[in-house]
Coordinates of N, CA, C and O in Angstrom, one line a residue:
X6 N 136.1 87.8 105.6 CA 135.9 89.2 105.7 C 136.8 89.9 104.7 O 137.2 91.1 104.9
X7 N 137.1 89.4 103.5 CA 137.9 89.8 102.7 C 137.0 91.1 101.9 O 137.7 91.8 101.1
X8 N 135.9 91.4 102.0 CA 134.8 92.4 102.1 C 135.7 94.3 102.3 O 135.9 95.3 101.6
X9 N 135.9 93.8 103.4 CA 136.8 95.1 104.4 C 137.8 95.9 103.8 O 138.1 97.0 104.0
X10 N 138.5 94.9 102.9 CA 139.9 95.7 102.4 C 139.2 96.3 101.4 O 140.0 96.6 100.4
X11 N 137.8 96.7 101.3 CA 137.3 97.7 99.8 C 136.7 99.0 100.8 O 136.3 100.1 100.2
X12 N 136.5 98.8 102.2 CA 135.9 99.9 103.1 C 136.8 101.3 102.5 O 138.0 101.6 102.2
X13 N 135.4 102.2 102.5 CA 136.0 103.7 102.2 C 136.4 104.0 103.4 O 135.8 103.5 104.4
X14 N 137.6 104.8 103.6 CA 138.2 105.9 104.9 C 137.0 106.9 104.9 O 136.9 107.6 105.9
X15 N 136.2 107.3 103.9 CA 136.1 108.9 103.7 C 134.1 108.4 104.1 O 133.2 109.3 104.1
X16 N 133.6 106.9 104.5 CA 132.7 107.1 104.6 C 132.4 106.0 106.1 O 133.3 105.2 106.5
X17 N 131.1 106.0 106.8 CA 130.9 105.0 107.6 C 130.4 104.2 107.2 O 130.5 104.1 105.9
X18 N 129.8 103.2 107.8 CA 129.6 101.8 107.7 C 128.2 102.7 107.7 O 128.1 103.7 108.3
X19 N 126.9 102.1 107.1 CA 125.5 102.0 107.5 C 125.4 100.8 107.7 O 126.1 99.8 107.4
X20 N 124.1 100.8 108.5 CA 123.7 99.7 109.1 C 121.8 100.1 108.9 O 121.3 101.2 109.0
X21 N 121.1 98.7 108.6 CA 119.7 99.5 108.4 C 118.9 98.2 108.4 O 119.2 97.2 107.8
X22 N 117.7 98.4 109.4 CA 116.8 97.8 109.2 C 115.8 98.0 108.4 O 115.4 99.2 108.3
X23 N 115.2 97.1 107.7 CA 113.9 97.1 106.4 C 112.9 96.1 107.1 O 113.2 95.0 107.6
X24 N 111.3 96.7 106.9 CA 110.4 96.0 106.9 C 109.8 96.3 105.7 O 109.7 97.4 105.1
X25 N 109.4 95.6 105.6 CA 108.2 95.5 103.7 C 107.2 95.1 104.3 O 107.2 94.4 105.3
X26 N 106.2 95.7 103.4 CA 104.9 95.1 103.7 C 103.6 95.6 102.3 O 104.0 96.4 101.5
X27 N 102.5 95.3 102.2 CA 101.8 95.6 101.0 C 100.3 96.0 101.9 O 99.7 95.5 102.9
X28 N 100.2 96.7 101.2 CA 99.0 97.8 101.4 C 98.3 98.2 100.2 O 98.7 98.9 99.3
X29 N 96.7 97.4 100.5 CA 95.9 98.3 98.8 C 96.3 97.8 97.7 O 95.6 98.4 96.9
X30 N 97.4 96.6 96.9 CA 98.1 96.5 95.9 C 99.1 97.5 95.7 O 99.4 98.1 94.7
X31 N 99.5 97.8 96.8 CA 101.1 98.8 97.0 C 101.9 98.4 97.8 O 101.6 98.2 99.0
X32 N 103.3 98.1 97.0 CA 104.7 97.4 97.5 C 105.3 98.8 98.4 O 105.4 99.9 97.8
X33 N 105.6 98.5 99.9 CA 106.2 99.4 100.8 C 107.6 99.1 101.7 O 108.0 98.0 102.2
X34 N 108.1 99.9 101.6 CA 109.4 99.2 102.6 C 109.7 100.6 103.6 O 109.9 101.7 103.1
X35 N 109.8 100.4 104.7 CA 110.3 101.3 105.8 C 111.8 101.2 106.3 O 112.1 100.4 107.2
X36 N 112.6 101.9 105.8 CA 114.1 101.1 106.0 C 114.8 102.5 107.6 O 115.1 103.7 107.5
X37 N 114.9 101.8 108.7 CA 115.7 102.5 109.3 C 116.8 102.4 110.1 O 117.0 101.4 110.8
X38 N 117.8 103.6 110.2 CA 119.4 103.6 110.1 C 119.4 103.6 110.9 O 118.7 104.3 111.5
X39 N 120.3 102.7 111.6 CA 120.9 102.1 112.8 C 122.0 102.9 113.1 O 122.1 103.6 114.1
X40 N 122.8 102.8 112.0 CA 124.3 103.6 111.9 C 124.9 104.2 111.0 O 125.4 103.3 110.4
X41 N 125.1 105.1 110.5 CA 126.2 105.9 111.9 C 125.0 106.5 113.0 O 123.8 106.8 113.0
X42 N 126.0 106.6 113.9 CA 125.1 106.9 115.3 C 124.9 108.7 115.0 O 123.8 109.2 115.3
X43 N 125.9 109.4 114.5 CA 126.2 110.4 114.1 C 124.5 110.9 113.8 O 124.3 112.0 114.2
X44 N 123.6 110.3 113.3 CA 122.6 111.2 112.7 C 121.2 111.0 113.6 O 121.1 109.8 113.8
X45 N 120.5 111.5 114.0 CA 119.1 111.0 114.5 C 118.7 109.9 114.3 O 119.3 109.2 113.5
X46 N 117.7 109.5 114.9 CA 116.8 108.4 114.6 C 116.0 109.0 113.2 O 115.4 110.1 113.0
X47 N 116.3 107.5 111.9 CA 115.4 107.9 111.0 C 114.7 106.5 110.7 O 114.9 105.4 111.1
X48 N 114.0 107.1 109.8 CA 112.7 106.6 109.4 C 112.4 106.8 107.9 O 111.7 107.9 107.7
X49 N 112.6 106.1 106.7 CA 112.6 106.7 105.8 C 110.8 105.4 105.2 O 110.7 104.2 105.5
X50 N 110.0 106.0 104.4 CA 109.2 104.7 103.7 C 109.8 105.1 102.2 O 109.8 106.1 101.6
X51 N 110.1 103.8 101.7 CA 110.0 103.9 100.5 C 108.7 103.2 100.1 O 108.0 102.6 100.9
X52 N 108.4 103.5 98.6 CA 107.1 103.3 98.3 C 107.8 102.9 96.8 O 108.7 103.5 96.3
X53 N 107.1 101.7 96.4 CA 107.6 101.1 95.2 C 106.8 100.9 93.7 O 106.2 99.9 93.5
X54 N 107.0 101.8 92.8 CA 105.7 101.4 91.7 C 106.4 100.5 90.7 O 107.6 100.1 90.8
X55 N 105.5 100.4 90.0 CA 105.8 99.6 88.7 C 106.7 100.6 88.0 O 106.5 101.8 88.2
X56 N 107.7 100.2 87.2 CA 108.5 101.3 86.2 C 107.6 101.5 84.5 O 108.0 101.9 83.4
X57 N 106.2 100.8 84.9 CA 106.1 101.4 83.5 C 104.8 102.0 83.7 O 104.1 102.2 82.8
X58 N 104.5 102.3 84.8 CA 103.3 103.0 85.7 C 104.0 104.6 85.7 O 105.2 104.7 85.8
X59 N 103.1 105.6 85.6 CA 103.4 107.0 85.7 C 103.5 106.9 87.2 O 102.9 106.2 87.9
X60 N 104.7 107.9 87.6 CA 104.4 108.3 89.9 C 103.4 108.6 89.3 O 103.2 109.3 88.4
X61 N 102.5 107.4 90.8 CA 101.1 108.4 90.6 C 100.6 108.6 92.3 O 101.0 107.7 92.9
X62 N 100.0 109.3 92.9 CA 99.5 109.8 93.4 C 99.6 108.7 94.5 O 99.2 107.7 93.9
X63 N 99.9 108.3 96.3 CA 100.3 107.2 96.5 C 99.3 107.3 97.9 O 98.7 108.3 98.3
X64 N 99.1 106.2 98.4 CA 97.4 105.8 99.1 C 98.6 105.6 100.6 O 98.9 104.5 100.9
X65 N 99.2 106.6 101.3 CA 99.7 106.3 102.7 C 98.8 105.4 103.6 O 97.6 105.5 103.6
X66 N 99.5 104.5 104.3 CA 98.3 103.9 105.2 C 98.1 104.3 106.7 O 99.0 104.3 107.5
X67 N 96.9 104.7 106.8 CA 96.6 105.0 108.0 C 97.3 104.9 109.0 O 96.7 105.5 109.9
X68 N 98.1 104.6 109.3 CA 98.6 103.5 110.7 C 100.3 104.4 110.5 O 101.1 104.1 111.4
X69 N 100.5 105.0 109.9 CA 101.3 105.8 109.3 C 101.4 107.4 109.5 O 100.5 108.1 109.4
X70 N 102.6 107.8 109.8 CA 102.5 109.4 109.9 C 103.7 109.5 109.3 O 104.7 109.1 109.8
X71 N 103.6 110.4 107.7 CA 104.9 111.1 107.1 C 104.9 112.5 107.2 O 104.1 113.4 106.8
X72 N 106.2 112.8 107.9 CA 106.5 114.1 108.3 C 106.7 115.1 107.2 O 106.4 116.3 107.2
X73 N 107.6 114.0 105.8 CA 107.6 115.0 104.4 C 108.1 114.4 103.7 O 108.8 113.4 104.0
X74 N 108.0 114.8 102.3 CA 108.2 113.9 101.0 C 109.5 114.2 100.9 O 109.8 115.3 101.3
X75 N 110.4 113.4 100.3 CA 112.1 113.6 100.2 C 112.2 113.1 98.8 O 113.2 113.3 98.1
X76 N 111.2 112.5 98.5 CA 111.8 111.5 97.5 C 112.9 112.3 96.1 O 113.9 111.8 95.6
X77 N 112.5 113.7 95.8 CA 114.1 114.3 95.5 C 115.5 115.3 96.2 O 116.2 116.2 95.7
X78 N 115.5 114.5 97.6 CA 116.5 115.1 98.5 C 117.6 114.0 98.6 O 117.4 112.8 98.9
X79 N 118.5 114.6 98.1 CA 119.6 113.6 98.0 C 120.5 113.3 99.3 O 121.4 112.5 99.4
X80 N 119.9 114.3 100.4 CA 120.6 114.3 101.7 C 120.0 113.2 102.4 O 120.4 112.9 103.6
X81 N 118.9 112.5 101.7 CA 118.4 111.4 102.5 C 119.0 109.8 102.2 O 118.7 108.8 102.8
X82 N 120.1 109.8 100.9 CA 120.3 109.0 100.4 C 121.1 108.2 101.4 O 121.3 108.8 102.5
X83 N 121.5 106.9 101.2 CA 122.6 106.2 102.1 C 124.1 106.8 101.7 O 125.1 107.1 102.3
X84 N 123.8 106.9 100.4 CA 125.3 107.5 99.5 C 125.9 109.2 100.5 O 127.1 109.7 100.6
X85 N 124.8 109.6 101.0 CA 125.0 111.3 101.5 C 125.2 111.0 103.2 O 126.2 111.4 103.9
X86 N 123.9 110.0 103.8 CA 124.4 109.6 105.0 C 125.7 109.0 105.7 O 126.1 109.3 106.8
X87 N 126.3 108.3 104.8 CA 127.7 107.6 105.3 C 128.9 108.9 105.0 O 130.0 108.8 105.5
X88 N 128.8 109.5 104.5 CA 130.0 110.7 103.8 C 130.4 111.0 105.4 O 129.5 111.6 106.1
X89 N 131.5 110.8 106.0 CA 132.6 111.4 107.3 C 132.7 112.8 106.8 O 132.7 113.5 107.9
X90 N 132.8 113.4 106.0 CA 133.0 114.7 106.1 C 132.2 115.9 105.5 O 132.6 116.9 104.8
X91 N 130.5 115.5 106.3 CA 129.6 116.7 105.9 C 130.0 117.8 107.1 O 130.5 117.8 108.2
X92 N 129.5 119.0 106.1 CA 129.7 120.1 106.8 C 129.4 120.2 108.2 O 130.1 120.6 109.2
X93 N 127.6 119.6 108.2 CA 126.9 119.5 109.3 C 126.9 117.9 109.8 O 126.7 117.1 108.8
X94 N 127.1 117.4 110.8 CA 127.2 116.3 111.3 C 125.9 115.9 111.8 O 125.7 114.7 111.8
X95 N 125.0 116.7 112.3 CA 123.5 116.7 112.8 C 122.6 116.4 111.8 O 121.7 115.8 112.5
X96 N 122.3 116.4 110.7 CA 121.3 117.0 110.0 C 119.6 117.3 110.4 O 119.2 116.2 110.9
X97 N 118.9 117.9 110.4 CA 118.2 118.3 110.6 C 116.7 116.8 110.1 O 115.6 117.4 110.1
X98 N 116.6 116.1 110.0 CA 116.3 115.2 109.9 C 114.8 114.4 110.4 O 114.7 113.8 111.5
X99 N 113.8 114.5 109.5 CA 112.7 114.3 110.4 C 112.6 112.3 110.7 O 113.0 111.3 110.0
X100 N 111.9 112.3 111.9 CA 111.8 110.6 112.3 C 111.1 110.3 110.9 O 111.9 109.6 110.3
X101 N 109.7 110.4 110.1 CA 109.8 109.6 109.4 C 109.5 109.9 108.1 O 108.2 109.8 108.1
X102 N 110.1 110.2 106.6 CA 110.1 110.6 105.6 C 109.9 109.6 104.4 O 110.4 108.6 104.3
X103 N 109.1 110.2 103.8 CA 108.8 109.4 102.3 C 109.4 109.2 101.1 O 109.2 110.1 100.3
X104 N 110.0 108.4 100.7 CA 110.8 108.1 99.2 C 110.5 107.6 98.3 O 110.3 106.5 98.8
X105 N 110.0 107.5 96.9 CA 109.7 107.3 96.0 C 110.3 106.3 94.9 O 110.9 106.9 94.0
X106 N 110.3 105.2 95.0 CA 111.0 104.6 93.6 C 110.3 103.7 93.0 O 109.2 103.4 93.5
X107 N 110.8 103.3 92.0 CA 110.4 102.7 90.9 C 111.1 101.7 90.6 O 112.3 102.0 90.2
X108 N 110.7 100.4 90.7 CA 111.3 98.7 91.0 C 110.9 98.0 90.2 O 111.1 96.8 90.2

């Protein structure tokens, strides 16, 4: 556990389950935060293109309900989630939001 002696004071631990899965010839991953308990239940999908593919226009699958696109809200990041000393401790946060990257 020699890991531990690099833990930030100024952040929590996350904790996050991922499921992947492919839809249509599209790479998907649903990743959701366990921990900190501090924040709601979330739900984030990432959606994964090629990096030499323009974002293009993305085929959700049915079986799926996105509440709103985040992919440039940085308050969704893990880097923004773990921070101990946001203003708001709640965030307003919907169950299941959409992210965008390129892999």
């Amino acid at each position: 556990e020699d890991y531990l002696r690099f833990e930030d004071p100024e952040r929590f631990r996350i904790k996050q389950r991922r499921v992947q899965f492919s839809y249509k010839d599209q790479f998907y991953e649903i990743v959701e935060y366990l921990e900190p308990k501090r924040i709601p239940p979330l739900l984030l999908l990432n959606v994964h293109q090629n990096k030499d593919e323009k974002l293009a226009i993305v085929d959700i699958p049915d079986f799926l309900s996105v509440k709103e696109d985040v992919t440039l809200q940085s308050t969704y990041s893990a880097h923004m989630i773990s921070k101990r000393n946001l203003q708001d401790t709640s965030p307003m946060i919907p169950p299941l939001a959409r992210s965008m990257t390129a892999s």
